[in-house]
């Protein structure tokens, strides 16, 4: 079985040494979705158009969270990000899908940053709609693709549900 | 349709005014799970026993994240938490379930704190195992129960999947 | 001459002791404006309508900054805010005025929080428009009014310019 | 009209992609001033000499704030700063002028960092003197000069007031 | 043997539940010292008088660190501090002693905040003098006294060295 | 006498300009110890084995603190760390020694990060055991060794106690 790399000889967690790794351009895309009551989505749609834009707040929250990743995930390296973008799509019924893309030119990848942006954007939607729908579910949060770096290209292979 | 409460008369987001709300004891429990390759769970099990404890790191990350919630979720009030606890269970095959309980004695609830702790604990597991399994999925993150406060008791009513 | 209260007997800064002060509801309103090239304001107007809403980002930034005030202003107490709101108006020519209102129920006032939200909202506008206008000026940032607390009501008395 | 660069194809804010930009040495100088009651300035002068140095605290606050810029301004990249300095001058009557210089060797400029340091230094002065003067005004905050990077040299061209 | 209170039934760390504890005024005083080369202390003395005040920076750092304690110490509750003060004394030869006093009116004590302020003030002295003295030693950091709260008064009983 | 480098021509603190310094691999090792009642150490030993691992929490706290150093120490540059590790040893009687190693590939050294990780790990031990032992002392915190960068190799030369 492959070894986990985050532990030292005392079997305690460490921040893995990446001093010798090469600086390369890296990208990671993550996704996740938040399932809600159909009326909640209708309310968000309506708001986006005229009463107040929930997704604009989620967008800002996700981008700012990407920059906070190393303060939240203990063994994560601080990575100066060179780009963060977030897109929302929905099924026009009861679910908003969030897709985040994070870029850097650094010695480690930005998968965790992309996933974190995704989760925080989803949780911001939850926060802003919770007064009308506390039963929302955040689900299917996973890495979609990553490129750059020694471990090479990764593309998520969806399990047959 | 009920109105979202987070928008002002310019249709822009605001932090809702809770100045007049009563200070009461409040609890929120949230859950979520991370699905992984069976070998990854085996590796975490093995590590917990002798090579390094992934879940101990996730535990600390989740608790610290609960305290950071208002810095991450834009319209969320800062709430001095009076207790945070996290439990892990697994299906002995391919999935770890995280349950977080957060408490306060304050003017607003701590649902978002509980959900945030859950997500960050899950993402920490992802981070520490990503070298052997990049396809992990964080799913089914939702509020389980909340008590205290004017909006009263909430208990999650699982949808028939 | 009145004494500054932020210094100890070694003539070094301290966080003033407010342990004995009463918890009361407090409000502070601050304002500031950012002057820009008329084309920049036209561009923000256009964007708000269809291409991307600069002020929605500034709104979120200002509210989040209010919560960070005690981490930025060294002698400032951490205050759990109970409400933050921001409004934008403009002169339809070359200037956007920002007005922030911050509330709490605590032992000290929230003037600094309101001023900080104002400055950060203004600086966010600057950041998002700097590619087309680096000469913008942030000006006239001051407290408008404060209420609650022992020092009583304050209302800004505009100097004759 | 020039396009704002901070929006994506969904007309939502993004952190602009600078992955391909060259690393170069960059400097930015910003300024701002805080106008106060003449007695307040007299009090700061007196303190600097023997009772407690308001400006020493403002200096530290401004420098620390420069490092926090990307956590406050949503679309701002994290930039490892290589130097920050702040100078204070006053008109010996009712106004302190703050000048900040920020340096880096990175892919984007540090204008926002310099402006942020300026505003936070000013707000710290306000905070420490507010017990004796709540009517202070922060004004004329603008970029003075920037050098390095593709957009080239910028020098503020003072408007005829 | 007394049980540690920070662990749950899964033997993992938790933030202890203090929801039911009474709000009372609490104080904690901590101390620590930094030993250095006699020339380094002479240099700090000289600077305090005319070239630049190392201790003024350490003072601000210690106070700001006190406010960050719950973000650094994983199981520590966020406590809105109502007062922080720091004093420096030295033996006029090779050692500066730091004494910090922290106050709150809350459900838990502020020992950790006082100790943290102490350590960060000491480390700031180290940072600012390291170019001339890398061999400085931070030592004897301990709680001096605490008052308020259910566990009652504590006074440090110096061990016979 | 050598000059302190952290002050500007106004005798106020500045973040030293390192723009022109070369990027090189750098390492710093620091140490410190926390002295406690023999029963406290026995309790930590017991916990590590079955009731809850104090040192696992201290490990995470120390690593996360290393990443926060530039937010705590005012004149410290933000340094993207490429590795952090912490080891604990004890004298089997009344003292735990903490050794931290921090790495980067950057323009300045990481001594302060190593010392900060050390102090915060020690303080976390204090926090988690304070219910049974408030008299613990953190002592002998110093730099052990640093390598890389213009100032060259440093090795701590223990004073004859």
Coordinates of N, CA and C in Angstrom, one line a residue, chain F residues 13-161:
Chain F
X13 N 10.1 52.2 12.9 CA 10.3 50.8 12.3 C 9.9 50.7 10.9
X14 N 10.6 49.9 10.1 CA 10.2 49.6 8.7 C 10.4 48.1 8.5
X15 N 9.8 47.6 7.4 CA 10.1 46.3 7.0 C 11.3 46.4 6.0
X16 N 12.4 45.8 6.4 CA 13.7 46.0 5.7 C 13.5 45.6 4.2
X17 N 14.1 46.4 3.3 CA 14.0 46.1 1.9 C 14.9 45.0 1.5
X18 N 14.3 43.9 1.0 CA 15.1 42.7 0.6 C 14.8 42.4 -0.9
X19 N 14.3 43.4 -1.6 CA 14.0 43.3 -3.0 C 15.2 42.7 -3.8
X20 N 16.4 43.2 -3.5 CA 17.6 42.8 -4.3 C 18.2 41.5 -3.8
X21 N 17.8 40.9 -2.8 CA 18.4 39.7 -2.2 C 18.1 38.5 -3.1
X22 N 19.1 37.5 -3.1 CA 18.9 36.4 -4.0 C 18.0 35.3 -3.3
X23 N 17.2 34.7 -4.2 CA 16.4 33.5 -3.7 C 17.3 32.3 -3.5
X24 N 17.4 31.8 -2.3 CA 18.2 30.6 -2.1 C 17.4 29.7 -1.1
X25 N 17.7 28.4 -1.1 CA 17.1 27.5 -0.1 C 17.7 27.8 1.3
X26 N 16.8 27.9 2.2 CA 17.1 28.3 3.6 C 16.4 27.3 4.6
X27 N 17.1 27.0 5.7 CA 16.6 26.2 6.7 C 16.8 26.8 8.1
X28 N 15.9 26.7 9.0 CA 16.2 27.1 10.4 C 15.7 26.1 11.3
X29 N 16.4 25.8 12.4 CA 16.0 24.9 13.4 C 15.9 25.6 14.7
X30 N 14.8 25.5 15.4 CA 14.7 26.2 16.7 C 14.3 25.1 17.8
X31 N 14.5 25.5 19.0 CA 14.1 24.6 20.1 C 13.6 25.4 21.3
X32 N 12.9 24.6 22.2 CA 12.4 25.2 23.4 C 11.9 24.1 24.2
X33 N 11.6 24.4 25.5 CA 11.1 23.3 26.3 C 10.0 23.8 27.3
X34 N 9.2 22.9 27.7 CA 8.2 23.3 28.7 C 8.3 22.3 29.9
X35 N 8.6 23.0 31.0 CA 8.8 22.2 32.3 C 7.5 22.1 33.0
X36 N 7.2 21.0 33.6 CA 5.9 20.8 34.2 C 6.0 19.9 35.4
X37 N 5.0 19.7 36.1 CA 4.9 18.8 37.2 C 5.1 17.4 36.7
X38 N 5.9 16.5 37.3 CA 6.0 15.1 36.8 C 4.7 14.4 36.5
X39 N 3.7 14.7 37.3 CA 2.4 14.1 37.1 C 1.8 14.5 35.7
X40 N 2.1 15.7 35.4 CA 1.5 16.3 34.1 C 2.1 15.5 32.9
X41 N 3.5 15.3 33.0 CA 4.1 14.6 31.9 C 3.6 13.1 31.9
X42 N 3.4 12.5 33.0 CA 2.9 11.2 33.1 C 1.5 11.1 32.4
X43 N 0.7 12.2 32.7 CA -0.6 12.3 32.1 C -0.6 12.4 30.6
X44 N 0.4 13.2 30.1 CA 0.5 13.3 28.6 C 0.9 12.0 28.0
X45 N 1.9 11.4 28.7 CA 2.3 10.0 28.2 C 1.1 9.1 28.1
X46 N 0.4 9.0 29.2 CA -0.8 8.1 29.2 C -1.7 8.4 28.1
X47 N -2.0 9.7 27.9 CA -2.9 10.2 26.9 C -2.5 9.8 25.5
X48 N -1.2 10.0 25.2 CA -0.7 9.7 23.9 C -1.0 8.3 23.5
X49 N -0.9 7.4 24.5 CA -1.2 6.1 24.2 C -2.7 5.7 24.1
X50 N -3.5 6.3 25.0 CA -4.9 5.8 24.8 C -6.0 6.9 25.0
X51 N -5.8 7.9 25.7 CA -6.9 8.8 26.0 C -7.0 10.1 25.2
X52 N -6.0 10.4 24.5 CA -6.0 11.7 23.7 C -4.7 12.3 23.6
X53 N -4.3 12.7 22.5 CA -2.9 13.0 22.2 C -2.6 14.5 22.2
X54 N -2.1 15.0 23.3 CA -1.8 16.4 23.5 C -0.8 16.8 22.4
X55 N 0.2 16.0 22.2 CA 1.3 16.4 21.3 C 0.8 16.5 19.9
X56 N -0.2 15.7 19.5 CA -0.7 15.8 18.1 C -1.3 17.1 17.9
X57 N -2.0 17.6 18.9 CA -2.6 19.0 18.7 C -1.5 20.0 18.7
X58 N -0.5 19.9 19.5 CA 0.6 20.9 19.6 C 1.3 20.9 18.3
X59 N 1.5 19.7 17.7 CA 2.2 19.6 16.4 C 1.4 20.4 15.3
X60 N 0.1 20.2 15.2 CA -0.7 21.0 14.2 C -0.6 22.5 14.5
X61 N -0.7 22.8 15.8 CA -0.7 24.2 16.2 C 0.6 24.9 15.8
X62 N 1.7 24.2 16.0 CA 3.0 24.7 15.7 C 3.2 24.9 14.2
X63 N 2.8 23.9 13.4 CA 2.9 24.1 12.0 C 2.0 25.2 11.4
X64 N 0.8 25.3 11.9 CA -0.1 26.4 11.4 C 0.5 27.7 11.9
X65 N 1.1 27.8 13.1 CA 1.6 29.1 13.6 C 2.8 29.5 12.7
X66 N 3.6 28.6 12.2 CA 4.7 28.9 11.4 C 4.2 29.7 10.2
X67 N 3.1 29.3 9.7 CA 2.5 30.0 8.5 C 1.9 31.3 8.8
X68 N 1.7 31.6 10.1 CA 1.1 32.9 10.5 C 2.1 33.9 11.0
X69 N 3.4 33.5 10.9 CA 4.4 34.3 11.6 C 4.4 35.8 11.1
X70 N 4.3 36.0 9.8 CA 4.3 37.4 9.3 C 3.1 38.2 9.7
X71 N 2.0 37.6 10.2 CA 0.9 38.3 10.7 C 1.0 38.6 12.2
X72 N 2.0 38.1 12.8 CA 2.2 38.3 14.2 C 3.4 39.1 14.6
X73 N 4.5 39.0 13.8 CA 5.7 39.7 14.1 C 5.8 40.9 13.1
X74 N 5.6 42.1 13.6 CA 5.3 43.2 12.7 C 6.3 43.4 11.5
X75 N 7.6 43.3 11.7 CA 8.5 43.6 10.6 C 8.9 42.4 9.8
X76 N 8.3 41.3 10.1 CA 8.7 40.0 9.4 C 8.0 39.9 8.0
X77 N 8.8 39.5 7.1 CA 8.3 39.4 5.7 C 7.5 38.1 5.6
X78 N 6.5 38.1 4.7 CA 5.7 36.9 4.4 C 6.6 36.0 3.6
X79 N 6.8 34.8 4.0 CA 7.6 33.8 3.3 C 6.8 32.6 3.0
X80 N 6.7 32.2 1.8 CA 6.0 30.9 1.5 C 6.9 29.8 1.9
X81 N 6.5 29.1 3.0 CA 7.3 28.0 3.5 C 7.2 26.8 2.6
X82 N 8.3 26.1 2.5 CA 8.3 24.8 1.7 C 8.4 23.6 2.6
X83 N 8.5 23.7 3.9 CA 8.5 22.6 4.7 C 8.5 23.0 6.2
X84 N 7.7 22.3 7.0 CA 7.8 22.5 8.5 C 7.7 21.2 9.2
X85 N 8.5 20.9 10.1 CA 8.4 19.7 10.9 C 8.7 20.0 12.4
X86 N 8.1 19.2 13.2 CA 8.3 19.4 14.7 C 8.5 18.0 15.3
X87 N 9.5 18.0 16.2 CA 9.7 16.8 17.0 C 9.6 17.1 18.5
X88 N 9.1 16.1 19.2 CA 9.0 16.2 20.7 C 9.9 15.1 21.3
X89 N 10.7 15.5 22.3 CA 11.4 14.5 23.1 C 11.1 14.9 24.6
X90 N 11.2 14.0 25.5 CA 11.1 14.4 26.9 C 12.1 13.7 27.8
X91 N 12.3 14.2 28.9 CA 13.3 13.7 29.9 C 12.7 12.6 30.8
X92 N 11.5 12.2 30.4 CA 10.9 11.1 31.1 C 10.6 11.5 32.6
X93 N 10.7 12.8 32.9 CA 10.4 13.2 34.3 C 9.5 14.4 34.3
X94 N 10.0 15.6 33.8 CA 9.2 16.8 34.0 C 9.4 17.8 32.9
X95 N 9.8 17.4 31.7 CA 10.1 18.4 30.7 C 10.0 17.8 29.3
X96 N 9.3 18.5 28.4 CA 9.2 18.2 27.0 C 10.0 19.2 26.2
X97 N 10.8 18.7 25.3 CA 11.6 19.5 24.5 C 11.0 19.5 23.1
X98 N 10.9 20.7 22.5 CA 10.3 20.8 21.1 C 11.4 21.3 20.2
X99 N 11.5 20.6 19.1 CA 12.4 21.0 18.0 C 11.7 21.2 16.7
X100 N 11.8 22.4 16.1 CA 11.1 22.7 14.9 C 12.1 23.0 13.8
X101 N 11.8 22.5 12.6 CA 12.6 22.8 11.4 C 11.7 23.4 10.3
X102 N 12.2 24.5 9.8 CA 11.4 25.2 8.8 C 12.3 25.5 7.6
X103 N 11.7 25.3 6.4 CA 12.4 25.5 5.2 C 11.7 26.4 4.2
X104 N 12.5 27.1 3.4 CA 11.9 27.9 2.3 C 13.0 28.0 1.2
X105 N 12.5 28.6 0.1 CA 13.4 29.0 -1.0 C 13.0 30.4 -1.3
X106 N 13.7 31.3 -0.6 CA 13.2 32.7 -0.7 C 14.3 33.7 -0.4
X107 N 14.0 34.9 -0.3 CA 15.0 36.0 -0.1 C 15.4 36.3 1.3
X108 N 14.6 35.7 2.3 CA 15.0 35.9 3.7 C 14.9 34.6 4.4
X109 N 15.5 34.6 5.6 CA 15.5 33.4 6.4 C 14.3 33.1 7.2
X110 N 14.2 31.9 7.8 CA 13.0 31.5 8.5 C 13.2 31.2 9.9
X111 N 14.2 31.9 10.6 CA 14.4 31.7 12.0 C 13.2 32.0 12.8
X112 N 12.6 33.1 12.5 CA 11.4 33.6 13.3 C 10.3 32.6 13.2
X113 N 10.1 32.0 12.0 CA 9.1 31.0 11.8 C 9.3 29.8 12.7
X114 N 10.6 29.4 12.7 CA 10.9 28.2 13.5 C 10.7 28.5 15.0
X115 N 11.1 29.7 15.5 CA 10.9 30.0 16.9 C 9.4 30.1 17.2
X116 N 8.7 30.7 16.3 CA 7.3 30.9 16.6 C 6.6 29.6 16.7
X117 N 6.9 28.6 15.8 CA 6.3 27.3 15.8 C 6.6 26.6 17.1
X118 N 7.8 26.8 17.6 CA 8.2 26.3 18.9 C 7.4 26.8 20.1
X119 N 7.3 28.1 20.1 CA 6.5 28.8 21.2 C 5.1 28.4 21.2
X120 N 4.5 28.3 20.0 CA 3.1 28.0 19.9 C 2.8 26.6 20.3
X121 N 3.7 25.7 19.8 CA 3.5 24.3 20.2 C 3.6 24.1 21.7
X122 N 4.6 24.9 22.4 CA 4.7 24.8 23.8 C 3.4 25.4 24.5
X123 N 2.9 26.5 24.0 CA 1.8 27.1 24.6 C 0.5 26.2 24.4
X124 N 0.5 25.5 23.3 CA -0.7 24.6 23.1 C -0.6 23.5 24.2
X125 N 0.6 23.0 24.5 CA 0.7 22.0 25.6 C 0.2 22.6 26.9
X126 N 0.7 23.8 27.1 CA 0.2 24.5 28.3 C -1.3 24.6 28.4
X127 N -1.9 25.0 27.2 CA -3.4 25.2 27.2 C -4.1 23.9 27.5
X128 N -3.6 22.8 27.0 CA -4.4 21.6 27.1 C -4.2 20.9 28.4
X129 N -3.1 21.3 29.2 CA -2.8 20.7 30.5 C -3.1 21.7 31.6
X130 N -3.5 22.9 31.3 CA -3.6 23.9 32.4 C -4.6 23.6 33.5
X131 N -5.6 22.8 33.1 CA -6.6 22.4 34.2 C -5.9 21.6 35.3
X132 N -4.8 20.9 35.0 CA -4.1 20.2 36.0 C -2.8 20.8 36.5
X133 N -2.3 21.7 35.7 CA -1.0 22.3 36.1 C -0.8 23.7 35.5
X134 N -1.1 24.7 36.3 CA -0.9 26.1 35.8 C 0.5 26.6 36.0
X135 N 1.4 25.9 36.6 CA 2.7 26.4 36.9 C 3.8 26.0 35.9
X136 N 3.4 25.5 34.8 CA 4.3 25.1 33.8 C 5.1 26.3 33.3
X137 N 6.4 26.1 32.9 CA 7.3 27.1 32.5 C 7.9 26.8 31.1
X138 N 7.7 27.8 30.2 CA 8.3 27.6 28.8 C 9.7 28.3 28.9
X139 N 10.7 27.6 28.5 CA 12.0 28.1 28.7 C 13.0 27.6 27.6
X140 N 14.1 28.3 27.6 CA 15.2 27.9 26.7 C 14.8 27.9 25.2
X141 N 14.0 28.8 24.8 CA 13.6 28.9 23.4 C 14.7 29.7 22.7
X142 N 15.3 29.0 21.7 CA 16.4 29.7 21.0 C 16.6 29.1 19.6
X143 N 17.2 29.8 18.7 CA 17.6 29.2 17.4 C 18.7 28.2 17.6
X144 N 18.6 27.1 17.0 CA 19.7 26.1 17.1 C 20.7 26.2 15.9
X145 N 20.1 26.4 14.7 CA 21.0 26.5 13.6 C 20.2 27.1 12.4
X146 N 20.9 27.8 11.6 CA 20.3 28.3 10.3 C 21.3 28.1 9.2
X147 N 20.8 27.9 8.0 CA 21.7 27.7 6.9 C 21.0 28.4 5.7
X148 N 21.9 28.8 4.8 CA 21.4 29.5 3.5 C 21.3 31.0 3.7
X149 N 21.5 31.7 2.6 CA 21.4 33.2 2.7 C 22.7 33.8 2.9
X150 N 22.8 35.1 2.7 CA 24.0 35.9 2.8 C 24.7 35.9 4.1
X151 N 23.9 35.9 5.2 CA 24.5 36.0 6.5 C 25.1 34.6 6.9
X152 N 24.9 33.6 6.1 CA 25.6 32.4 6.3 C 25.1 31.5 7.4
X153 N 25.9 30.5 7.7 CA 25.6 29.5 8.7 C 25.6 30.0 10.1
X154 N 24.6 29.7 10.9 CA 24.7 30.0 12.3 C 24.4 28.8 13.1
X155 N 25.2 28.6 14.2 CA 25.0 27.5 15.1 C 25.0 28.0 16.5
X156 N 24.0 27.7 17.2 CA 23.9 28.2 18.6 C 25.0 27.7 19.5
X157 N 25.6 28.6 20.2 CA 26.7 28.2 21.1 C 26.2 28.3 22.5
X158 N 25.9 27.2 23.1 CA 25.2 27.2 24.4 C 26.1 27.9 25.4
X159 N 25.4 28.8 26.1 CA 26.2 29.5 27.2 C 26.4 28.5 28.4
X160 N 27.5 28.6 29.1 CA 27.7 27.8 30.2 C 26.8 28.3 31.3
X161 N 25.8 27.5 31.6 CA 24.8 27.9 32.6 C 25.3 27.8 34.0

